[in-house]
Coordinates of C-alpha atoms in Angstrom, one line a residue:
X1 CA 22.0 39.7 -28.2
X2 CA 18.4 40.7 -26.6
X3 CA 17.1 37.3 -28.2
X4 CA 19.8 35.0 -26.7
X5 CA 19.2 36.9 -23.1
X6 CA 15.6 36.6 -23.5
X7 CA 15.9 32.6 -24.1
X8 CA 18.6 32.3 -21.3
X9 CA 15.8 34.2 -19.0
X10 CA 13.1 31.8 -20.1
X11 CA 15.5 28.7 -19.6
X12 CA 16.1 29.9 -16.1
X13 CA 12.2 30.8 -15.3
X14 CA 11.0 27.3 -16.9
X15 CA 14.0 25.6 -14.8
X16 CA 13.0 27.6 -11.5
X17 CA 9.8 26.8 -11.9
X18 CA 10.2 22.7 -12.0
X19 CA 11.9 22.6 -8.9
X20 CA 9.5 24.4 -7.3
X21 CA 6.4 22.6 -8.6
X22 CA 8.8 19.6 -7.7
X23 CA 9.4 20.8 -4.2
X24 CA 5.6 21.2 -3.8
X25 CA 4.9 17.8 -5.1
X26 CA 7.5 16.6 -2.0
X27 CA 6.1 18.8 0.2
X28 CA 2.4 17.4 -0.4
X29 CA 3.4 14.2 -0.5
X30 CA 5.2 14.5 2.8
X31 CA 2.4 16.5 4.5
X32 CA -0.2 13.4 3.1
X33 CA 2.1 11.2 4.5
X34 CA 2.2 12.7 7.9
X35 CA -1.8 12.8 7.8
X36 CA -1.8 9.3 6.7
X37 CA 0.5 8.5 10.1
X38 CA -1.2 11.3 12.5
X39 CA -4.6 9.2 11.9
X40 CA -3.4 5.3 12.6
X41 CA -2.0 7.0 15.7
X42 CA -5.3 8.7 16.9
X43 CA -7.1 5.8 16.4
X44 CA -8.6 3.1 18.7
X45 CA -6.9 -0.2 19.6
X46 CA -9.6 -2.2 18.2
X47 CA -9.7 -0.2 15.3
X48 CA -6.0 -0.2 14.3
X49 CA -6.0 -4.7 15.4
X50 CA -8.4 -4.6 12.7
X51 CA -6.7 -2.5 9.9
X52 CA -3.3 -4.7 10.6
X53 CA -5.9 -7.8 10.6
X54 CA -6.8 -6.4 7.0
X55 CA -3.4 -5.6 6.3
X56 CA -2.2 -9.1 6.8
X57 CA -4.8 -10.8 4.7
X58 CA -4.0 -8.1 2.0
X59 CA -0.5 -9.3 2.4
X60 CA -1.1 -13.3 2.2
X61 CA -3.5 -12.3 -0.5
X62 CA -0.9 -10.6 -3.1
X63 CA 1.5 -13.0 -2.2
X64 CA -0.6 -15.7 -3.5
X65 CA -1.3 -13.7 -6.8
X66 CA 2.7 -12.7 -6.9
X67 CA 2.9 -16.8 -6.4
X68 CA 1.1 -17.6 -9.1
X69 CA 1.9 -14.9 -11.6
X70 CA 5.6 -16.0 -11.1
X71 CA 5.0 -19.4 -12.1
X72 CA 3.4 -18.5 -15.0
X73 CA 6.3 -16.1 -16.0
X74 CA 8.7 -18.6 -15.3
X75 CA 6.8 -21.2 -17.4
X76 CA 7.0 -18.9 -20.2
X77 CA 10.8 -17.8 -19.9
X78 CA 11.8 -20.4 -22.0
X79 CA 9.1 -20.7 -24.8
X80 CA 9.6 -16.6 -24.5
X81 CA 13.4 -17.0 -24.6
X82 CA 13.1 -19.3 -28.0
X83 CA 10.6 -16.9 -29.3
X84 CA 12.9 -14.3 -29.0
X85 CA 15.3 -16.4 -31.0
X86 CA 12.5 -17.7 -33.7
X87 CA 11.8 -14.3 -33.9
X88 CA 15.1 -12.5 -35.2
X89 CA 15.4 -16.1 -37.6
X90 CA 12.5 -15.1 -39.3
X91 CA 12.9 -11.6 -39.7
X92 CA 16.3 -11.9 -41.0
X93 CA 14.5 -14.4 -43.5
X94 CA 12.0 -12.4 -44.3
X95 CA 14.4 -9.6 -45.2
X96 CA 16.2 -11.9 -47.4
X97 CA 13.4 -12.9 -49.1
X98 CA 11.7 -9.6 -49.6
X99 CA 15.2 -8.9 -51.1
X100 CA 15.0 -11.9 -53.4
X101 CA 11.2 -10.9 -54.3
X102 CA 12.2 -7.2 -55.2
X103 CA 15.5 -9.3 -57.4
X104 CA 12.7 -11.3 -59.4
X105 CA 10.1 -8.2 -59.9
X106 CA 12.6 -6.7 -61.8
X107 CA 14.1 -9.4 -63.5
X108 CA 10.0 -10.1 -64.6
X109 CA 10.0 -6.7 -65.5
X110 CA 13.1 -6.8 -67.7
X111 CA 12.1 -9.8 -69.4
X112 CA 8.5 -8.5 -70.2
X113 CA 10.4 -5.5 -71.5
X114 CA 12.3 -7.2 -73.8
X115 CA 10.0 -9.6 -75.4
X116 CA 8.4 -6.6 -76.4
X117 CA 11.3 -5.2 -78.0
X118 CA 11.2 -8.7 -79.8
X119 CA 7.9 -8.5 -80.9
X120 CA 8.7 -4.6 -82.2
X121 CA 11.2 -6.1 -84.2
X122 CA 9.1 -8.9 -86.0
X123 CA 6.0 -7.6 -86.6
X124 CA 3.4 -10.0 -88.5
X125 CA 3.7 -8.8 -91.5
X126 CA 7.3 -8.2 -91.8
X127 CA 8.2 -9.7 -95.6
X128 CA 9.7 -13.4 -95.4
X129 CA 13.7 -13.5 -97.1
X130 CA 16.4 -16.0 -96.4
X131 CA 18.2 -13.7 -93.9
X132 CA 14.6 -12.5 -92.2
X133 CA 13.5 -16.0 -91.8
X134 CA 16.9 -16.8 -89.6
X135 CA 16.3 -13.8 -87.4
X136 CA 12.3 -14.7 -87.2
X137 CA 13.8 -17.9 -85.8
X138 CA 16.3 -16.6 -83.6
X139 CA 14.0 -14.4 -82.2
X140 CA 11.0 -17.0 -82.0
X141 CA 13.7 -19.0 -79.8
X142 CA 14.6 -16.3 -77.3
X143 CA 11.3 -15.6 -76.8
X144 CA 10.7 -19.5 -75.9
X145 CA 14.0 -19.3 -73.5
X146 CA 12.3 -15.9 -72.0
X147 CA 9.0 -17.2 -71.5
X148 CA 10.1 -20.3 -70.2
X149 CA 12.7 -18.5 -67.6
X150 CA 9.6 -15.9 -67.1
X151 CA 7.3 -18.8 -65.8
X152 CA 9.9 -20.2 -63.7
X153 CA 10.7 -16.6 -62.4
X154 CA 6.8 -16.0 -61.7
X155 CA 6.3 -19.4 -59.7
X156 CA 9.4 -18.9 -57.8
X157 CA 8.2 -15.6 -56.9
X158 CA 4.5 -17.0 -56.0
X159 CA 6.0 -19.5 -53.5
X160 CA 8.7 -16.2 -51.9
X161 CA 5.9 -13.9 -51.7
X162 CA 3.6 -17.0 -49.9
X163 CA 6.4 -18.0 -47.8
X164 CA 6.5 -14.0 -46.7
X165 CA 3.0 -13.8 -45.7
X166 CA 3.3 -17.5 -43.9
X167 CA 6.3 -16.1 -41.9
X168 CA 5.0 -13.2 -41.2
X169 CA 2.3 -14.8 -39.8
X170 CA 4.4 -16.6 -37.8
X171 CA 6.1 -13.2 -36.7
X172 CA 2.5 -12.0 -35.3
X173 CA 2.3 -14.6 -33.2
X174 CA 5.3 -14.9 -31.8
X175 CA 4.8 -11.1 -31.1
X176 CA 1.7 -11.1 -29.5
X177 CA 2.9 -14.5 -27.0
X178 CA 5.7 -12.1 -26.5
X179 CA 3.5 -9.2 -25.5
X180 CA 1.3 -11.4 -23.5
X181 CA 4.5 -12.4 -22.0
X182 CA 5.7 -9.0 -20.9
X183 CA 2.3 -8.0 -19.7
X184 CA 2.3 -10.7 -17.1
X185 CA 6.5 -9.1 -16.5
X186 CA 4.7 -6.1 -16.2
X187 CA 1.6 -7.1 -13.9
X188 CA 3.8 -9.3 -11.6
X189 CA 6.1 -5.9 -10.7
X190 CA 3.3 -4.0 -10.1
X191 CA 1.6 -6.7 -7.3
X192 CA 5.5 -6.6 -6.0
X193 CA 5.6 -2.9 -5.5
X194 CA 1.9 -3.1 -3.8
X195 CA 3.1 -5.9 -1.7
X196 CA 5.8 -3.3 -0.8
X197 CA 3.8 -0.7 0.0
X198 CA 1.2 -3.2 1.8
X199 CA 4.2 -4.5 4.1
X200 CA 5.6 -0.7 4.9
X201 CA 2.0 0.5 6.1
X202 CA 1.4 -3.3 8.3
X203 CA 4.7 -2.7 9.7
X204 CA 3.8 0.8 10.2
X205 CA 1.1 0.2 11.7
X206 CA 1.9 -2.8 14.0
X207 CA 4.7 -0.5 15.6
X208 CA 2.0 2.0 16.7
X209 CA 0.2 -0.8 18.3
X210 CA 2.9 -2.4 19.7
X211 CA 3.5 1.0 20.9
X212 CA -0.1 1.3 22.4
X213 CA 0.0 -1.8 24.1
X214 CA 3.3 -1.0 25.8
X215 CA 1.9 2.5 26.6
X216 CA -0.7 0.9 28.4
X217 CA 1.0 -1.3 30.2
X218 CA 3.2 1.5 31.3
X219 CA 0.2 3.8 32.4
X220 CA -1.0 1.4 34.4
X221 CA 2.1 0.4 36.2
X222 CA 2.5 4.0 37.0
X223 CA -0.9 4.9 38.1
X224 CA -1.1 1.4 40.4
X225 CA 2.2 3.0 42.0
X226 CA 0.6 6.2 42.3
X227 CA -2.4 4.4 43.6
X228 CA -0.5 2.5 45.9
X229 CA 1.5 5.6 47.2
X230 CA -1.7 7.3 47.9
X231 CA -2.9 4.0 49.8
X232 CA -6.2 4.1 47.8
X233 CA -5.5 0.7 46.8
X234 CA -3.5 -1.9 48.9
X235 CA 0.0 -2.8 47.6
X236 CA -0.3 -6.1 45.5
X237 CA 2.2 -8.8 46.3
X238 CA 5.5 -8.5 43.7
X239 CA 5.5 -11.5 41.6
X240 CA 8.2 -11.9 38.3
X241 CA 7.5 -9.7 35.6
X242 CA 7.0 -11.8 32.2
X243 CA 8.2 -9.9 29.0
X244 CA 5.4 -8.3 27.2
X245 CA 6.8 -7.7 24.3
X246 CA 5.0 -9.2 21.6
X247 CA 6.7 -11.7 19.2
X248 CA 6.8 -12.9 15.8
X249 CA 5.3 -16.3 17.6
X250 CA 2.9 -14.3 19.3
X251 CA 1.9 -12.7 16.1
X252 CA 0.3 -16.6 15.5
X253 CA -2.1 -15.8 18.0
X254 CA -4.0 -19.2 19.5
X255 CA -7.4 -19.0 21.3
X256 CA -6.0 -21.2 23.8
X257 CA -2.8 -19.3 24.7
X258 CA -3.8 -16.1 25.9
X259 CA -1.6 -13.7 27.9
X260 CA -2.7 -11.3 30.1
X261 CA -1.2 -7.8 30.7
X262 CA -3.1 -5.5 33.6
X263 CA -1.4 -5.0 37.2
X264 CA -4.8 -5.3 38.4
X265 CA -6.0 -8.4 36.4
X266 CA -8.4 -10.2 39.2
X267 CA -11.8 -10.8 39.2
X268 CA -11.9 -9.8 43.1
X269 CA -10.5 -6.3 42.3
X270 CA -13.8 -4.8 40.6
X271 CA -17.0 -4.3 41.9
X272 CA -20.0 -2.9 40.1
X273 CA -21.0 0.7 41.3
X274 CA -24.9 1.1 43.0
X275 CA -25.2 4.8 43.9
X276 CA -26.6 7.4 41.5
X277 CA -25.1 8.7 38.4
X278 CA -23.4 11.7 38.0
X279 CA -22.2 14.8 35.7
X280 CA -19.9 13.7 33.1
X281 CA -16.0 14.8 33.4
X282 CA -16.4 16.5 29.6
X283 CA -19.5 18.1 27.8
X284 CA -19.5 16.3 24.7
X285 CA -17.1 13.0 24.0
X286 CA -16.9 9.4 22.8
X287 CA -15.2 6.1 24.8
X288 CA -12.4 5.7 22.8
X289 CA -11.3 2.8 25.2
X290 CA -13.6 1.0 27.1
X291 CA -13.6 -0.4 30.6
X292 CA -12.3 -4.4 31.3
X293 CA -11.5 -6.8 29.4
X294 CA -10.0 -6.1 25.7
X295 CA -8.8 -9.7 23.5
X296 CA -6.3 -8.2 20.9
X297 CA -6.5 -9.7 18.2
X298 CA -3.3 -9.4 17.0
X299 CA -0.7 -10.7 19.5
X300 CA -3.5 -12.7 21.7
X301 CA -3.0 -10.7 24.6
X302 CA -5.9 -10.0 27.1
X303 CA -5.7 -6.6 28.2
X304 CA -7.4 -5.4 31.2
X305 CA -8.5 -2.0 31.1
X306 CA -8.8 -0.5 34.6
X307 CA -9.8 3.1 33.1
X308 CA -11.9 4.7 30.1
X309 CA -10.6 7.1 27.7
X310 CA -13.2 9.5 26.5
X311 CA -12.6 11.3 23.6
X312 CA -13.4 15.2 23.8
X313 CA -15.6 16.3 20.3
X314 CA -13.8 19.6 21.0
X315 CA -9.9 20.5 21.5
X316 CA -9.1 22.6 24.5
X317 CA -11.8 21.1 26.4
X318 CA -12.9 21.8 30.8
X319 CA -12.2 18.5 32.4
X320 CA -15.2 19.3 35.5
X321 CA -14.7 17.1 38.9
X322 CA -17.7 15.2 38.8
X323 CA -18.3 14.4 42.7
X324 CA -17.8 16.8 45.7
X325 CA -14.5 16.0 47.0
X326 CA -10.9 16.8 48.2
X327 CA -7.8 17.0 45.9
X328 CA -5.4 14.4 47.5
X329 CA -2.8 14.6 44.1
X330 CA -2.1 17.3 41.6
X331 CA 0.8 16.8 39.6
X332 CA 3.1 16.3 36.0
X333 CA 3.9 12.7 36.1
X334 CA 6.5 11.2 33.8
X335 CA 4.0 8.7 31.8
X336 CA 0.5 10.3 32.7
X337 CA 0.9 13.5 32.0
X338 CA -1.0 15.9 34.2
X339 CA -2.8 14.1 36.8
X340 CA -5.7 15.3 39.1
X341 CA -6.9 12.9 41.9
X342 CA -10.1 13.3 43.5
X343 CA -11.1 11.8 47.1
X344 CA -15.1 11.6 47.2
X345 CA -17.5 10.1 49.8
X346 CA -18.3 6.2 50.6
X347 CA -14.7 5.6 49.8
X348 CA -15.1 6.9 46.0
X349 CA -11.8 8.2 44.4
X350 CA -12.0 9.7 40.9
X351 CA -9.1 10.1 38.4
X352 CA -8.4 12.4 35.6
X353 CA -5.5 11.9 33.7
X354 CA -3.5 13.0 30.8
X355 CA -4.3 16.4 31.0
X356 CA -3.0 19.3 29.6
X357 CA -3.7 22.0 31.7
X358 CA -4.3 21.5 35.4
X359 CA -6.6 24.9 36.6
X360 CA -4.3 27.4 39.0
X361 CA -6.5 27.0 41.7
X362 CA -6.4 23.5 42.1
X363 CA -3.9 22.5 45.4
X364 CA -3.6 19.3 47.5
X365 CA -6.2 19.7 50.5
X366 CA -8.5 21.9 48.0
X367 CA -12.2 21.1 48.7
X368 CA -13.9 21.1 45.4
X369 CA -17.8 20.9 44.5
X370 CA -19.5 18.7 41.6
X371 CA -18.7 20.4 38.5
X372 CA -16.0 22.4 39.3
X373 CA -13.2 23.1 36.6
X374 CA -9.9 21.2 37.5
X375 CA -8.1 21.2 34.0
X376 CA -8.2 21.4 30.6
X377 CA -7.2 18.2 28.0
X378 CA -6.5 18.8 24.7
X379 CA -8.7 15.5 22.9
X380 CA -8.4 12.7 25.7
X381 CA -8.9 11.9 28.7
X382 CA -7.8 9.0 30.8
X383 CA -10.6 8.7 33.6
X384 CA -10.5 6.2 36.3
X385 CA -12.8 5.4 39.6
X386 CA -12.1 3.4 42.2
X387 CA -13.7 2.4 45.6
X388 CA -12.7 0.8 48.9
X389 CA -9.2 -0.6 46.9
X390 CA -11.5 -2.2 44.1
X391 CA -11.9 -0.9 40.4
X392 CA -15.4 0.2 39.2
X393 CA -16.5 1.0 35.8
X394 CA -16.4 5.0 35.3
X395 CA -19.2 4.7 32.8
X396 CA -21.5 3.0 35.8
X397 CA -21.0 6.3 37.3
X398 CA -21.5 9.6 35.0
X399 CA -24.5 10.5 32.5
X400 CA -23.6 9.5 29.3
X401 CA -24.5 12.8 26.6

């Protein structure tokens, strides 16, 4: 009884303890998965157009190998089908004869027996009589019969036991034109299941960016209003929005159809900035997005970029004011996030967006000095400059670290 409860205890532990080893498989998978997706969101425009860029010649390249493994599988679905066929002919032969060569071994045998028995029977110098002359003769005839049937027996049994090894042969080669076959079944699967895997991350990955682009378009529709609002920039005449959307068509990108997304997308709306530099809004970062003019790749748009994003090296990190100034806006917007607005001299305003945090003491009116804390951003920050209602590159204005 304490034996069969000690099994049924093991049972359960060893059961237990494949689904959890299964559940932790799941969970890694899922948490490597979620990594895998975290980082093609955090990354850079250009740097995601050129993983999709990669991911499409991935894709054209294993279709042409999926191509051209599936004509040769299909070339050799027929000669594999009648190979298949010659195949169980010649084993079943082959079993036969084996059969029919085991039949004459001991038939060979038996007749080798028994001419010795013969020979036991009439030995040389066995005394000649009437009656022992007529069996001398009898026997000297059966032996004739034997040796004649034996030498039949043995050729017929040379030419089944060559026939054998010529089939079998045979049987080799069918086999390994067979294996060769399924290899190529094999191999073709597996560049299937890759192109799988290839198309989920492209598609993956071009809904992020399709994602990005719309963001940006948003952000930039919302921060023009905001601009607008403010009258730091004059109010651009309303012309008909075209879709933005990008398209299968528009996936075929052509150098000499470019679109253009950007409410401020004139040549006459940016200047370049003469003064002196100043502090940096962050310690330590990296321009994730530049300022102006951005080609993607992938769709052909032309994107302007009318801000920078700077990428903190640290999480959590002071966003500083980075000219003497008033605060003119301070608020939560619905696409912006947190969104500080700075009034400066010579017609200067100074934008810090996306925050997380905007500092308590920060209030519409508020005169604040060069480097004082207005917020806090977790990783990015969207940071625009503008001056006398034209756009100026942020990076013509701070210290780069």
């Amino acid at each position: 009884m304490m034996r069969i409860l000690l099994l049924f205890t093991i049972s359960i532990y060893m059961l237990f303890s494949a689904n959890v080893s299964e559940k932790i498989k799941d969970q890694k998978d899922s948490i490597s998965s979620a990594k895998k997706l975290e980082n093609q969101i955090n990354k850079k425009l250009e740097e995601l157009a050129i993983d999709i860029i990669a991911g499409n010649k991935a894709v054209e390249n294993t279709a042409k190998q999926i191509e051209e493994l599936s004509e040769q599988v299909e070339a050799l679905e027929d000669s594999a089908r009648n190979a298949n066929i010659e195949l169980d002919k010649l084993t079943s032969q082959n079993g036969e004869l084996i059969k029919s060569q085991k039949d004459m071994e001991l038939r060979m045998i038996k007749i080798i027996s028994e001419d010795f028995a013969y020979d036991l029977v009439a030995p040389n110098d066995y005394s000649e009589s009437q009656d022992s002359i007529i069996a001398t003769e009898i026997l000297s005839n059966l032996n004739r019969v034997m040796s004649s049937e034996f030498k039949k027996l043995a050729k017929d049994y040379e030419e089944t036991t060559n026939l054998i090894k010529s089939q079998s042969k045979k049987i080799e080669s069918i086999k390994f034109d067979l294996k060769e076959f399924r290899q190529k079944q094999t191999a073709l699967k597996s560049l299937q299941s890759k192109q799988k895997r290839n198309l989920d991350i492209l598609n993956q990955d071009k809904n992020i960016y399709s994602k990005k682009l719309a963001d940006i378009k948003k952000q930039q529709d919302e921060m023009r209003k905001t601009l607008e609002n403010l009258q730091i920039l004059a109010a651009k005449p309303q012309v008909p929005a075209k879709k933005q959307t990008p398209t299968k068509e528009q996936n075929r990108a052509k150098t000499d159809d470019v679109r253009m997304i950007g409410s401020s997308y004139q040549a006459g709306n940016v200047k370049r900035y003469s003064g002196s530099k100043t502090i940096a809004p962050l310690d330590k970062f990296s321009v994730k997005q530049k300022f102006g003019d951005y080609v993607d790749p992938v769709y052909n748009i032309k994107i302007f970029n009318e801000s920078v994003v700077l990428r903190s090296a640290t999480t959590d990190a002071m966003v500083k004011n980075v000219l003497a100034g008033t605060i003119v806006f301070a608020k939560e917007t619905p696409v912006l996030d947190k969104v500080v607005i700075v009034e400066n001299g010579n017609g200067i305003h100074t934008i810090y967006a996306h925050l997380d945090k905007i500092a308590p003491t920060i209030k519409v009116g508020q005169k604040v000095k060069k480097g004082y804390v207005i917020g806090r951003v977790k990783q990015d920050l969207t940071f625009e400059v503008t001056q006398k209602n034209y756009h100026i590159n942020p990076l013509e204005l701070i210290a780069m670290n």
